[in-house]
Each structure stands twice: as C-alpha cells, then as structure tokens.
XYZ file of C-alpha atoms in Angstrom:
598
model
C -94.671 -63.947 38.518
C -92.289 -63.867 41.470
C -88.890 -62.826 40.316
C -85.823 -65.405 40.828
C -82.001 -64.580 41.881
C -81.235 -66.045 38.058
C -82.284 -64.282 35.040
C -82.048 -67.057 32.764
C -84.533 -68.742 34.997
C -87.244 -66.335 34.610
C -86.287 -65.940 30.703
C -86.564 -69.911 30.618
C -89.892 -69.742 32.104
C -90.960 -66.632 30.355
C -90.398 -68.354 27.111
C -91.954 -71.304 28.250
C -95.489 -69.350 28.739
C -94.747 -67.627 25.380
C -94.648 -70.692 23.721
C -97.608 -72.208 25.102
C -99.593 -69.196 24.004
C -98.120 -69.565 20.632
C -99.174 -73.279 20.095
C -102.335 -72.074 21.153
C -102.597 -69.333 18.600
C -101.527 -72.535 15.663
C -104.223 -74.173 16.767
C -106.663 -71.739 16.888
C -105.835 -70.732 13.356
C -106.018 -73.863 12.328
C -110.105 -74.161 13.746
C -110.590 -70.723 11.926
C -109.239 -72.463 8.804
C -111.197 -75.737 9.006
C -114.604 -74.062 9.683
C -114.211 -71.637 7.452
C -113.096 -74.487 4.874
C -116.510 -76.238 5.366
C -118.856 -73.052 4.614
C -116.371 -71.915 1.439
C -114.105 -74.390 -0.087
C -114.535 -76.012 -3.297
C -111.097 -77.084 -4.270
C -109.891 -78.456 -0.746
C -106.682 -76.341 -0.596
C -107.220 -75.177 2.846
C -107.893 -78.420 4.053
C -104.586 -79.725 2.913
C -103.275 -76.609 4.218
C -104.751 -77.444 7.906
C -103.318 -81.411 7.345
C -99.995 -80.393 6.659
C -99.548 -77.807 9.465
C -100.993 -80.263 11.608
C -97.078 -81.827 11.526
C -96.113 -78.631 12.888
C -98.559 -78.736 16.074
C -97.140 -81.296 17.257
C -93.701 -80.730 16.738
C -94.087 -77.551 18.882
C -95.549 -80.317 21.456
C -92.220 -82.190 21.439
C -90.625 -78.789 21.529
C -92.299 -77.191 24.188
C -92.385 -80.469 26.233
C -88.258 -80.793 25.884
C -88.009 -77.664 27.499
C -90.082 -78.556 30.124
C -88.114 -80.866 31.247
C -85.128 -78.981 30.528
C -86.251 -76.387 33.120
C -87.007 -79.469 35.887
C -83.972 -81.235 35.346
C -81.789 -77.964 35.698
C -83.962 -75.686 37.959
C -85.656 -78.102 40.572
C -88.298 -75.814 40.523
C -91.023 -76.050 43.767
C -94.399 -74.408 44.936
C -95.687 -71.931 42.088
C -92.915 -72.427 39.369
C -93.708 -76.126 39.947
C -97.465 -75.949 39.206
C -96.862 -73.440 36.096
C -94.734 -75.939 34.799
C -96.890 -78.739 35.355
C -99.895 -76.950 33.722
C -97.837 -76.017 30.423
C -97.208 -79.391 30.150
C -100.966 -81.029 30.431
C -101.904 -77.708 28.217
C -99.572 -78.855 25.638
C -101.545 -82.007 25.700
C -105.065 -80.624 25.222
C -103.940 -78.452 22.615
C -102.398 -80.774 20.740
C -105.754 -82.942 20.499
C -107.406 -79.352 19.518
C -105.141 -79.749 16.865
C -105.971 -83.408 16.003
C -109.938 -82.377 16.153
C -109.184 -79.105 13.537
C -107.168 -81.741 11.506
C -110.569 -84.420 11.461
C -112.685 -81.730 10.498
C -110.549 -80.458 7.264
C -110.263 -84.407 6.487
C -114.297 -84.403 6.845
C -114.316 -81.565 4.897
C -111.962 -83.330 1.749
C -113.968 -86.301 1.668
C -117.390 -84.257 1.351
C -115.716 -82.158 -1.573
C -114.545 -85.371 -2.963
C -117.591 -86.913 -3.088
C -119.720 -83.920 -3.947
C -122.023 -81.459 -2.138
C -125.600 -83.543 -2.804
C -127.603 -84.236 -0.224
C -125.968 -82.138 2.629
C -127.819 -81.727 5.373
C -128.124 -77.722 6.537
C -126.901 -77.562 10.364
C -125.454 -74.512 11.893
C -122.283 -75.943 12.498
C -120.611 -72.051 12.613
C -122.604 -70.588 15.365
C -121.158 -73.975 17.485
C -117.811 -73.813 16.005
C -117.699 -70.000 16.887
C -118.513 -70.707 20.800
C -115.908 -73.545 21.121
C -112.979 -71.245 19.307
C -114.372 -68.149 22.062
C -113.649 -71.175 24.974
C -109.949 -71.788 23.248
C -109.031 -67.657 22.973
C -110.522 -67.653 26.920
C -108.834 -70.633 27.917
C -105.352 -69.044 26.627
C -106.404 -65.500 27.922
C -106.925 -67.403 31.485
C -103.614 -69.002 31.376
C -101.971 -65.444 30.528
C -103.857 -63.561 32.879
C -104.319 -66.183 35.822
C -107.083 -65.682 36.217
C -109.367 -68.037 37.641
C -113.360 -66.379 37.067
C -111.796 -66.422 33.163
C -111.546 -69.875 33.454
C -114.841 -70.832 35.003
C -116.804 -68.805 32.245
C -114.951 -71.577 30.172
C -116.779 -74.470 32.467
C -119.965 -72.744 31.536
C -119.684 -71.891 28.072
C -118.851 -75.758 27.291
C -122.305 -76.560 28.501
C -123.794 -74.443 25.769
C -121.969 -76.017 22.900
C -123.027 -79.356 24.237
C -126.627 -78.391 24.115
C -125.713 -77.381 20.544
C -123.858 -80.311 19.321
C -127.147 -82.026 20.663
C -129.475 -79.993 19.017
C -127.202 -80.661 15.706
C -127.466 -84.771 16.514
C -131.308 -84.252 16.624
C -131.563 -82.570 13.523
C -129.275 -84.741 11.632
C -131.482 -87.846 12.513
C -134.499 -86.145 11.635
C -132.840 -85.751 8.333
C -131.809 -89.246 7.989
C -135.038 -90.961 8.962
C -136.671 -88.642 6.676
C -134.656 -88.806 3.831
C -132.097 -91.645 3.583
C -130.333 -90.243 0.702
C -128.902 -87.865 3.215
C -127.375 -90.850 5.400
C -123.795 -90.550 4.325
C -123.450 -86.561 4.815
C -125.194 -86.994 7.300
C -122.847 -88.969 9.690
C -119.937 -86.813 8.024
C -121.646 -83.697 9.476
C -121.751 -85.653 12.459
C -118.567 -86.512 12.677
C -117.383 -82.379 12.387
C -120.168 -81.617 15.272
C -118.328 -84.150 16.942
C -115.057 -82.694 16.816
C -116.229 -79.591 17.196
C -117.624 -80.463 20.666
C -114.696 -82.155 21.260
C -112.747 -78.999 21.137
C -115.069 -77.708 23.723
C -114.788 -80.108 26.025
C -110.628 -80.011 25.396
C -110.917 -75.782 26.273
C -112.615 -77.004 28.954
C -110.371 -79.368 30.520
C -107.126 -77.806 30.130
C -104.867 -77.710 32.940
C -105.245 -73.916 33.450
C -108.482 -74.161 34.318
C -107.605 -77.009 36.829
C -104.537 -75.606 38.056
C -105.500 -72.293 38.874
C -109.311 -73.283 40.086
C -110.396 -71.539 43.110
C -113.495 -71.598 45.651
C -114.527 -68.616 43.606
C -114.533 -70.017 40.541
C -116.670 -72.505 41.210
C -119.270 -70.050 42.328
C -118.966 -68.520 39.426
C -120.065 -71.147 37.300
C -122.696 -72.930 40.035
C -124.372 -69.526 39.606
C -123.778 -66.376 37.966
C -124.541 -63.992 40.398
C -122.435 -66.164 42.743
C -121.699 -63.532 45.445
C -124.887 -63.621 46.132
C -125.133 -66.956 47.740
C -123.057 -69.824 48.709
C -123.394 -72.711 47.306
C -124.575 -75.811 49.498
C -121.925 -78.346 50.351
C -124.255 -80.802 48.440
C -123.743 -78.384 45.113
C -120.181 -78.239 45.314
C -119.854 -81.801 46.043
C -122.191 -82.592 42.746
C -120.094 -80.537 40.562
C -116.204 -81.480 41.570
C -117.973 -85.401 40.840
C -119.435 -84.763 37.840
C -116.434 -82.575 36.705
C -113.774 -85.259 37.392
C -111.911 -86.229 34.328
C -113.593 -89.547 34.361
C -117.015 -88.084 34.484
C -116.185 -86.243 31.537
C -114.974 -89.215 29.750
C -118.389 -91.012 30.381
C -120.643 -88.401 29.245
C -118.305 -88.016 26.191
C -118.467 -91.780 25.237
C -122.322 -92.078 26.043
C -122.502 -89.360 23.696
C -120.726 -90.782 20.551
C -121.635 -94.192 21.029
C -125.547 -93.069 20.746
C -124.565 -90.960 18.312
C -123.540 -93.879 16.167
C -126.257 -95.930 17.548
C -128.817 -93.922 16.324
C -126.663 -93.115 12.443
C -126.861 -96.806 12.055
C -129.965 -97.726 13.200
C -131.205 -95.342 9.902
C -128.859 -97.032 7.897
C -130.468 -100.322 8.800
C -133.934 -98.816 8.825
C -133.004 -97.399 4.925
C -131.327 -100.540 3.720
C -133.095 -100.360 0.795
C -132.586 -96.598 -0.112
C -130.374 -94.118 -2.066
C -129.873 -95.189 -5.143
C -130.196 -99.814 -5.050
C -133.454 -99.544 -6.880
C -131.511 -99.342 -10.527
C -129.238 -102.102 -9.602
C -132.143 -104.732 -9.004
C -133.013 -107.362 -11.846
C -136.569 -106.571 -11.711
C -135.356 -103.145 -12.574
C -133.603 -104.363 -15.417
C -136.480 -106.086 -16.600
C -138.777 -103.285 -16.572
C -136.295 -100.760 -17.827
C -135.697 -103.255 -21.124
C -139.648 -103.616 -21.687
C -140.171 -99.693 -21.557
C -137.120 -99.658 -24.634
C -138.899 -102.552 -26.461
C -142.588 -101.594 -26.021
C -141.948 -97.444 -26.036
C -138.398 -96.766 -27.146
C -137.694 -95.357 -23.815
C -133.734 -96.208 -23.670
C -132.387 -98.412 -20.810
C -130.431 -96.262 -19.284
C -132.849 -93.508 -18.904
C -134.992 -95.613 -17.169
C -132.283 -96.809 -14.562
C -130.765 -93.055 -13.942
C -134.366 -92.149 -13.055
C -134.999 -95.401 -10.745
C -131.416 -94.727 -9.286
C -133.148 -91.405 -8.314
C -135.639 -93.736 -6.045
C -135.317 -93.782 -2.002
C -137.369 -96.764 -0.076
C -140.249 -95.120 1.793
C -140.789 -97.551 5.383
C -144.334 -95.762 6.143
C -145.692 -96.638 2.294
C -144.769 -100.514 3.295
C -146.048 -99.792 6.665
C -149.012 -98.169 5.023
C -149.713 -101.344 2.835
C -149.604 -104.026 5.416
C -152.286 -105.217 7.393
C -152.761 -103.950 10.983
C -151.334 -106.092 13.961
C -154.560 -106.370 15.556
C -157.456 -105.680 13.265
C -160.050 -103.749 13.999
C -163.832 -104.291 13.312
C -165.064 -102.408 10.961
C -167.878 -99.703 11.306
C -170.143 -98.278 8.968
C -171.140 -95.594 10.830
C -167.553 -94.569 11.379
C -166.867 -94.645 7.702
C -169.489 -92.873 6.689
C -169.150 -89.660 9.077
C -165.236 -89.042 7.571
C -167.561 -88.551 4.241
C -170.809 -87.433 4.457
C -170.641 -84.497 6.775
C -171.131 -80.802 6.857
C -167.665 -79.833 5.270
C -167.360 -81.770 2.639
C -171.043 -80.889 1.865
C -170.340 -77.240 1.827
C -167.265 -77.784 -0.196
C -168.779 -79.752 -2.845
C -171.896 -77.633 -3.413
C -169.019 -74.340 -3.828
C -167.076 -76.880 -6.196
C -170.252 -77.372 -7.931
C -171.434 -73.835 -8.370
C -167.555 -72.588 -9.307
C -167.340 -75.668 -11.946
C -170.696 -75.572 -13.194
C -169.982 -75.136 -16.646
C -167.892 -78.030 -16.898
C -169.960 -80.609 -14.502
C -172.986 -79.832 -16.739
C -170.684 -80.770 -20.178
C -169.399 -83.628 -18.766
C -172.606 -84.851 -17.365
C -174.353 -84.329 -20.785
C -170.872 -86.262 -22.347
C -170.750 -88.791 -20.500
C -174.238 -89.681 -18.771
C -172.858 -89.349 -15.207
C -174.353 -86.668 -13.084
C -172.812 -83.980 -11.540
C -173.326 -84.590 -8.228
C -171.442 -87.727 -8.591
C -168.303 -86.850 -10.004
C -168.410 -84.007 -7.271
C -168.890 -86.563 -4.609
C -166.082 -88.618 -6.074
C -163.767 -85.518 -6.332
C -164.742 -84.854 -2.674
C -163.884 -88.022 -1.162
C -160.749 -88.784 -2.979
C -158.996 -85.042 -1.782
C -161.723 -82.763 -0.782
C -162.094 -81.334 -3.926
C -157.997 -80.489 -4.395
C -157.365 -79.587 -0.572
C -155.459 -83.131 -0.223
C -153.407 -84.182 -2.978
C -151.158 -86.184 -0.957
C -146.992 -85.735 -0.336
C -145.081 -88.207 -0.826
C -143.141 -88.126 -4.345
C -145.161 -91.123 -6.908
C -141.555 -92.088 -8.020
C -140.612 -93.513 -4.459
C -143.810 -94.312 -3.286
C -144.269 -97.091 -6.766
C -140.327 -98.686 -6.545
C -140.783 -98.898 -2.896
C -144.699 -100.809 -3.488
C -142.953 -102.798 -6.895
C -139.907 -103.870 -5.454
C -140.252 -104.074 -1.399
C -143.648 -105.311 -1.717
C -144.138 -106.512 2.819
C -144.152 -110.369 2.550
C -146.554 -112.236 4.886
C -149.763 -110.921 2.534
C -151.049 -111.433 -0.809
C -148.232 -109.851 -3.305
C -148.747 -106.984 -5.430
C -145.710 -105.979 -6.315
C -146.639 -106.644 -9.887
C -149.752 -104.782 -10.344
C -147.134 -102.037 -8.810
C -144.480 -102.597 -11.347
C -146.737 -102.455 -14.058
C -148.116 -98.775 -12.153
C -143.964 -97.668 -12.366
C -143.993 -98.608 -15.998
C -147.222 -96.605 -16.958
C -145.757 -93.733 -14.448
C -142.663 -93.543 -15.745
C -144.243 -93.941 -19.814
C -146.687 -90.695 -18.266
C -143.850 -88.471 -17.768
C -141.452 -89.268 -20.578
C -144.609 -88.111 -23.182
C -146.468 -85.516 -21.227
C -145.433 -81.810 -19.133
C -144.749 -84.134 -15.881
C -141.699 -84.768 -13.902
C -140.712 -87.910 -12.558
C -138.621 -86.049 -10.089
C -141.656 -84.346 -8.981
C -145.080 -85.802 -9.023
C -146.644 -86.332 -5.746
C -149.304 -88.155 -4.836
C -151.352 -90.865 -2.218
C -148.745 -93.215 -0.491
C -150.077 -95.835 -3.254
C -148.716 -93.225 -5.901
C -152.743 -91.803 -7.019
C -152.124 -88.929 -8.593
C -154.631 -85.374 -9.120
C -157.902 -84.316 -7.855
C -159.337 -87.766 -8.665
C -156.213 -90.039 -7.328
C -156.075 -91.712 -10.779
C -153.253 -94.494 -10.925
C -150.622 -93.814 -13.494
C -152.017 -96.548 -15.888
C -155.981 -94.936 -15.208
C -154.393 -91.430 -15.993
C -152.904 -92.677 -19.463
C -156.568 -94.937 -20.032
C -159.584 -92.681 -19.128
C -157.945 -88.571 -18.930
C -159.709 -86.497 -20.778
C -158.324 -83.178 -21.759
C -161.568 -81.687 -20.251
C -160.638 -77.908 -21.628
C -159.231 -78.460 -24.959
C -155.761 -76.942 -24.023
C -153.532 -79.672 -25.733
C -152.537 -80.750 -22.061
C -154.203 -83.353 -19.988
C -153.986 -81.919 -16.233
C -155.247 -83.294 -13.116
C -153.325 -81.219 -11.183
C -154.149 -77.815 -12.336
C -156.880 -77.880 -14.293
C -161.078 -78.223 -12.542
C -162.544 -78.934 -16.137
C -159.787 -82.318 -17.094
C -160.762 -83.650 -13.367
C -164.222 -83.139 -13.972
C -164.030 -84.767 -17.261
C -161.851 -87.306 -16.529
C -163.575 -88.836 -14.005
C -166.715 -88.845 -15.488
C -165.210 -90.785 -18.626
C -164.114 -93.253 -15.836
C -167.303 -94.227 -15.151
C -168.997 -94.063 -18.678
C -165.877 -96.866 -19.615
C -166.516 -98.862 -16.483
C -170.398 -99.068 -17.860
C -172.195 -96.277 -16.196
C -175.901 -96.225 -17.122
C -178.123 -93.413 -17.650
C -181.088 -94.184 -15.340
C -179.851 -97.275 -14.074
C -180.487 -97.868 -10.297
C -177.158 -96.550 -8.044
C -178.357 -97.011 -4.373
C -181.422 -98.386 -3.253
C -183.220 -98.227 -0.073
C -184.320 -101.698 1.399
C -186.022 -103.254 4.200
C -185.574 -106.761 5.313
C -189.043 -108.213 5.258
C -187.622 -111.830 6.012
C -184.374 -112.476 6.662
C -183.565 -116.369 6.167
C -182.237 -115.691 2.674
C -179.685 -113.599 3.750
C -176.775 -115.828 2.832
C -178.156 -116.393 -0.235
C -178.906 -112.814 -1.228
C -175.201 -111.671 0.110
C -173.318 -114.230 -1.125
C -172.500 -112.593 -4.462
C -170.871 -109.514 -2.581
C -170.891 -106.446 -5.144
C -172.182 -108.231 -7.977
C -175.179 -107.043 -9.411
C -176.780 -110.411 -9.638
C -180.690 -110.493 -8.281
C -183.652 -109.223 -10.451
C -185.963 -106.646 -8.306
C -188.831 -109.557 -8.366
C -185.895 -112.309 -6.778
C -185.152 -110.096 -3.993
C -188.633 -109.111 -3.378
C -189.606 -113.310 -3.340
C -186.718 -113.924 -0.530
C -188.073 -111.110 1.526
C -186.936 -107.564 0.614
C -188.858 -104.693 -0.150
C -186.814 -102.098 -2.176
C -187.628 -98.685 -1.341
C -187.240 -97.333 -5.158
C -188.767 -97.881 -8.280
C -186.411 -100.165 -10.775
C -186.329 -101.331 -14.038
C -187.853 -104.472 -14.345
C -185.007 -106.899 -15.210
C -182.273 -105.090 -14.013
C -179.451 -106.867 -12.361
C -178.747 -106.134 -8.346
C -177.116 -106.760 -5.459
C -177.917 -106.797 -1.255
C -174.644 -104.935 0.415
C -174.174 -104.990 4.133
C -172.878 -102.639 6.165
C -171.555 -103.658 8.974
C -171.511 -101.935 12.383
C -169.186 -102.489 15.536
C -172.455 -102.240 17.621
C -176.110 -102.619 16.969
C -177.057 -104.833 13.662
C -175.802 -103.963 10.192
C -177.340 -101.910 7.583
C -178.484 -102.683 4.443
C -178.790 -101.208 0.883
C -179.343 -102.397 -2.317
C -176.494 -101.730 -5.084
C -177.313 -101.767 -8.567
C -175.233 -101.662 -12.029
C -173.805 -97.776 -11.096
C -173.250 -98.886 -7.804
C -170.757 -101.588 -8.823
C -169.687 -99.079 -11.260
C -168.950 -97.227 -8.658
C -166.442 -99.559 -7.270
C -164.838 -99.999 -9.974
C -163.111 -96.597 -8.487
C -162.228 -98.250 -5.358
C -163.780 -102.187 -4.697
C -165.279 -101.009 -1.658
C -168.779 -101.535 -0.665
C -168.396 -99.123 1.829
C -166.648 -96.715 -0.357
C -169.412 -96.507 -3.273
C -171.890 -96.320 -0.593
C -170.394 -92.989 0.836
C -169.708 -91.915 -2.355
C -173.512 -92.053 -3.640
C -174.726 -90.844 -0.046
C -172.829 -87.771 -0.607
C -173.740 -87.252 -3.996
C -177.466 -87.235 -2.706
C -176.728 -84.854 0.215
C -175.172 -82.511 -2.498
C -177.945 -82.494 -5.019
C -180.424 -82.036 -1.949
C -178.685 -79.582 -0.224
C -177.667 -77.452 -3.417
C -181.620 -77.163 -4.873
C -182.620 -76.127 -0.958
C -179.869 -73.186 -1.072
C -181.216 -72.810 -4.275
C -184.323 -71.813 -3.314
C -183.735 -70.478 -0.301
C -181.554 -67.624 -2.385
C -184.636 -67.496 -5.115
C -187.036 -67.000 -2.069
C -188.882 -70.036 -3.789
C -189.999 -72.763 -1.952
C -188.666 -76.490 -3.034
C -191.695 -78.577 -4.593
C-alpha cells in the first residue's frame, strides 16, 4: 500500500483491512462451529453458541461500515484507496450473509436435535462444508495478499462444491422416494447443503475477487495451465456473462426452487406415509378385534402400524395395466419350465430328499410337485422377495387403488393374521419380508395360510419357512392334502380336440372339475391318459398371442393345484415342471448308474 503524507490516514486504513480480516475470522469460526455441531452435538449448546454470536457479526458490520464512511467523509480518498475502500465495504456484506448461512445451519441443526436423530439421511455434508470454509480462508488470504490468481482459484473451487451440493440433492431424493419416513430430515439436510453452497457462492462473489480481477485471473480459472493459451474472445465473453451477479442469482434460484420442487413432489407422492396408518379408523377397528379375539392390547397394535410407510409400487403393482396385454401361453410357460429351474429343482430334490420322501408318504403329494411349487414361487429360496410384509399389507388394506374390484378386506384380514403371526411366534413385524402382496418363505404362504397349513416339518418346536428346507417341504405339501389332494387322481391330462363344436360347452365351467372322462369323450375329445372312470374334469385353454390355443385337461389335483394360485396357467406350469423334474431326475439317474431307463 502506497504510503500517504498523514499517518493517521494509513493507520485509519490499516485498521480498516484489519478489521475486515477479523470479521472474516468470526465468521469462519462460526462455519467450523456449525459443521462441527451437526456431526457431534447432542445437547445443542454450540448451536446456541453460533445464534448468539451471530449478534456480534453483524454488529462488527455496522462497525466496520461506520468507519468506512468515516474515512470518505474525512479523507476524500481517490484511485486505489478508493477501490480498497469500496471492496471492504461490499466484503462486509458477503460476510455478513456467511454469517447468516452459519447461523441457518446451527438453527437446522437445533431443530434436528429437537426432534430426534431417526431417520437421518447419511450425506457427506463435511467433505462440502470443508471446500466452501477453504474458499472463505482463500477469499480473506486474497484480500490480504492482493492477489488476484488467489482469487480466481476461488471462482474455480465454487464450481466443485456446486457439483457437490448437487450430488447431495440427488441423494437426498433418492432417499425420500425410497423411504418417505426420511422426508422431513431429509429437506432439513437440504436446507444445511443449501447454506452450505450458499457460503460458496458468497466466497465467491466477494468484492475482492471483483475488485482486484485481472486478465490473468481469468485465465487462470478458464484453464489451469492458462499460460499456455489464450483464451478465445468467445470464452472470455461466455464467462464475464455467466459470472455477472445476475447470472449468479439465476442459477442460484433455479437451484432452490427445484430443490423444493422435487422435496415436495415426494411429500405429495408419500401422502400416505410415516406414521398415518395408526391414526385411521379402519386401524382402530382392527387393532380392537386383535384385543377382543387374541388379547393383543390396542396400543400395541397401533405403535406397530404407526411403524407402517405407504409403498406407491405395491399399489402400482396391484392395479391393472393401462393397456392390457394379450396373454400368451407360451410366454408363461418358458419363465417356468426351462433349463434352470430344472437343474435347480432336481439339486433341491436330491439335497432334500429325506424330507420330500416323508412328506410325500404324509401327505400323498409327490415330490416332484411340491419341488415344482417351491421352484416357481422363489426358485427354490433364491427369491424371497424385499419389500418389508408390514408395509406392503397396510399399504394393500388401507390404500387399496380404486377404479377395480376392492380387496382391501381380504388384505386387512392378511394384517390381522400377520400381525397375530408375529406376536406368538420367533418373527418380527419390523422385519419380515416378503412378495409385494406380503407372501412370505420358500412357498410365499399368506400370513393367514402360514398360521392354517405350516407344518413344523423338522420337529424343532419352531415353524420356519424361512430357514428351514424340511417345514417348506412339509408345509406345502399339507397345503395341498387340506385343499383335497388325491392319491392317484388325474393332475394334467393330455387331449386332442376330435370335434370342436362343444367347445363352449366343455369350457364354460373354467377350472372346475365338472365333465366325466365318457362326457368329454361324447362332445369330441380324446384324453391322452388313462382315468378313473367317474372322475370329475375339466377342458382348460391356453391361450396364445399367435397361432390357436392349447388345450389340456385338468382334473381334481389340477384344481387343487390352484387352489395355490387360481390360475389356469399357473397349475399348468406348475405340473409341467413337476413332470420335467421327475423325467429328468430318473435319466441323470441312470445315466450316473450306467443303467439304461426302461
């Protein structure tokens, strides 16, 4: 600094730059604090701490800006004591809204210690909060120094914690649409990030990096071996235009606004979530029939459905398709019956045989069967399904889609029977996961099949579907013995249309076993299998998007089949890979014997 004829004028202006540097140094203490505060505080001192001294940032504002004007009123000062002046007084502004952004942040921070630390998102606010407090300390080491390729490092380093504070934005709505429990911390974290960047782009405007902005400077930050080449007139133009303080004001406001654009749009998307569930009448109701029917008291009930978050992809899952689509046997059938689940089923078969060959001798049902069923429902255990049966069930009971047939009530009575399951067995309700319908183990037993037709396979004491082959095995084979499974009764019958004007008549009855073998063979079938004389069956179509449809014939295990899932299609998958097992199991059989099949 040039020295002046008066003393007292280069103390005065001395003094001023020392107490510029010293506001800077209360704010930047109070960022430490605040950040700090976030990652470590559990009684909130610190963050009253930061509020209070925030009084005292801006009184060194007013204090620093009096003498400011002091110094123009008395000195008239021109040229380079001029600018310095000028620049101490814009800095003063920026730092002061520092100060204001440190301050929102410890006031974020009190209201998330207030409310308590559940359902926090994890962000790396520090690593952002660390760059933007590096900008500050270069900003005021620029302003000390003068010196201008200083500064621009600040321009560039302010485009890194942008690209941080939107890395933070897309995480936090990831954890929002994922969760909705997470919604309120959520948009508090947001809020921090926010200020955070905020600081940034306050480092990055201040007045010293205006004022004392060279040609250099700006080739620092176009490029950062800037020496090297000049930048095009075209570049420099670009970056004083998008640099201008208005610029910077639009990109900032674009910012926030989608910021709360897109916090809202999952609180509308949630409405139903965190915690409603327990405060619906319907709840009510079925919490007071669980006390009066199994002594399960009220409030246990509602503190577990208050534990409940609305899943949009079950309802989504549940309703029917915009534009339906025509359904295709042949399509079905190769997600079923193919090589994979065939090679699966016969290792399942030879790892559980044991238990397959108990339960088959139980329960009449053979092995290949309850294999088949196993292997269709999860691949024999591979796919047990993710989402948590708690949600999935109050979601399907009480946001049942409108615009279809309801069954929300079949679904309440599946919450009851879940939430009966795991007040009286190892379960918990906090835990279970299962199909987005809220099927359960390696069968997929509803809640209310689970507590009608589990078997305790191994004799353990505990009924698990989860962990346990042999209760699986069992379980599903007493499914089918309930549901009227027959011991040589036809399952699946070949059939050839002969004559086919008494289609209609033979299809009407759907599923239904309904047809002796000698009816369908007078209206022009001809079964492929032997039967039992008066047995009871039924013609099943299987349609095809292209070409004519198949046909089989069903008999009393086929329907008992469907009992599983009232699917034609899916009891005739279910039997097809059953066959395919048993067939393919005896061949390996004897190929490893070096016996050849009869």
């Amino acid at each position: 600094m040039t020295e002046h004829t008066s003393k007292q004028y280069d103390a005065e202006l001395e003094s001023l730059r020392t107490r510029v540097l010293q506001m800077g140094g209360l704010v930047e203490s109070q960022i430490v604090c605040a950040i700090d505060g976030l990652g470590s505080s559990t009684d909130g001192a610190v963050f009253h701490e930061i509020v209070r001294r925030e009084a005292e940032v801006n009184r060194t504002e007013m204090e620093i800006d009096e003498l400011c004007n002091h110094i123009l009123a008395r000195r008239q000062p021109a040229a380079i004591d001029l600018r310095s002046i000028l620049v101490a007084i814009k800095m003063i502004r920026d730092l002061e809204r520092i100060g204001d952004e440190a301050e929102k942040v410890a006031r974020m921070g009190l209201k998330i210690i207030e409310s308590g630390r559940n359902f926090v998102p994890k962000v790396d606010l520090e690593h952002m909060a660390k760059n933007a407090i590096a900008m500050l300390r270069k900003v005021l080491d620029s302003y000390a120094r003068v010196n201008a390729v200083s500064a621009a490092e600040v321009v560039r380093a302010d485009i890194e914690v942008d690209d941080e504070f939107k890395g933070i934005l897309r995480q936090l709505i990831t954890f929002m649409m994922e969760d909705p429990r997470t919604i309120t911390r959520s948009i508090d974290i947001l809020f921090v990030a926010k200020a955070i960047e905020r600081i940034g782009d306050h480092s990055k405007t201040c007045p010293s990096t205006w004022c004392i902005w060279s040609r250099a400077a700006m080739y620092a930050t176009l490029a950062p071996m800037w020496w090297q080449r000049k930048p095009t007139t075209t570049e420099l133009r670009a970056y004083k235009i998008g640099h201008t303080p208005m610029a910077i004001f639009c990109r900032n406001f674009v910012a926030g606004l989608f910021a709360v654009f897109a916090a809202w749009f999952c609180v509308l998307h949630s409405a139903h979530a965190e915690g409603n569930y327990d405060q619906r009448a319907k709840a009510m109701e079925l919490a007071q029939q669980l006390q009066a029917q199994h002594n399960i008291p009220v409030a246990r009930t509602l503190a577990l459905l208050k534990e409940a978050r609305y899943l949009p992809h079950v309802v989504k899952a549940v309703k029917p398709p915009n534009k339906p689509g025509v359904r295709d046997w042949d399509r079905y059938r190769s997600r079923f019956v193919e090589k994979f689940r065939i090679e699966k089923g016969i290792e399942f078969w030879n790892d559980n045989e044991t238990a397959l060959n108990q339960a088959s001798q139980q329960f009449g049902v053979p092995p290949e069967v309850i294999v088949a069923i196993i292997g269709v429902e999860t691949i024999y255990g591979r796919h047990l399904g993710k989402n948590r049966v708690l949600d999935s069930l109050a979601t399907l009971a009480f946001d049942y889609p409108t615009g279809q047939r309801d069954r929300s009530e079949f679904f309440t009575q599946e919450l009851a029977a879940f939430i009966v399951l795991t007040e009286n067995s190892h379960l918990d309700a906090l835990q279970v996961e299962g199909s987005y319908a809220g099927a359960v183990g390696l069968g997929q037993f509803m809640p209310s099949s689970w507590q009608a037709y589990a078997v305790d396979g191994d004799g353990n004491g505990i009924i698990d579907l989860f962990g346990s082959k042999t209760d699986a095995i069992f379980s599903v084979a007493n499914f089918l013995k309930v549901h009227g499974w027959e011991p040589g009764v036809s399952a699946l019958i070949p059939v050839e249309i002969k004559q086919d004007r008494h289609l209609s008549t033979l299809l009407a009855p759907d599923i239904v076993p309904t047809f002796t073998p000698q009816e369908m063979v007078q209206q022009g079938l001809e079964l492929k299998h032997q039967t039992l004389e008066n047995e009871k069956l039924a013609l099943i179509e299987l349609v095809r998007s292209t070409g004519p449809s198949d046909y089989v014939v069903g008999g009393n295990n086929f329907y008992v089949v469907t009992r599983y899932n009232r699917s034609s299609f899916y009891a005739t998958a279910v039997l097809e890979l059953a066959q395919a097992l048993r067939t393919n199991r005896e061949l390996s059989m004897h190929q490893t014997s070096g016996v050849d099949p009869v």
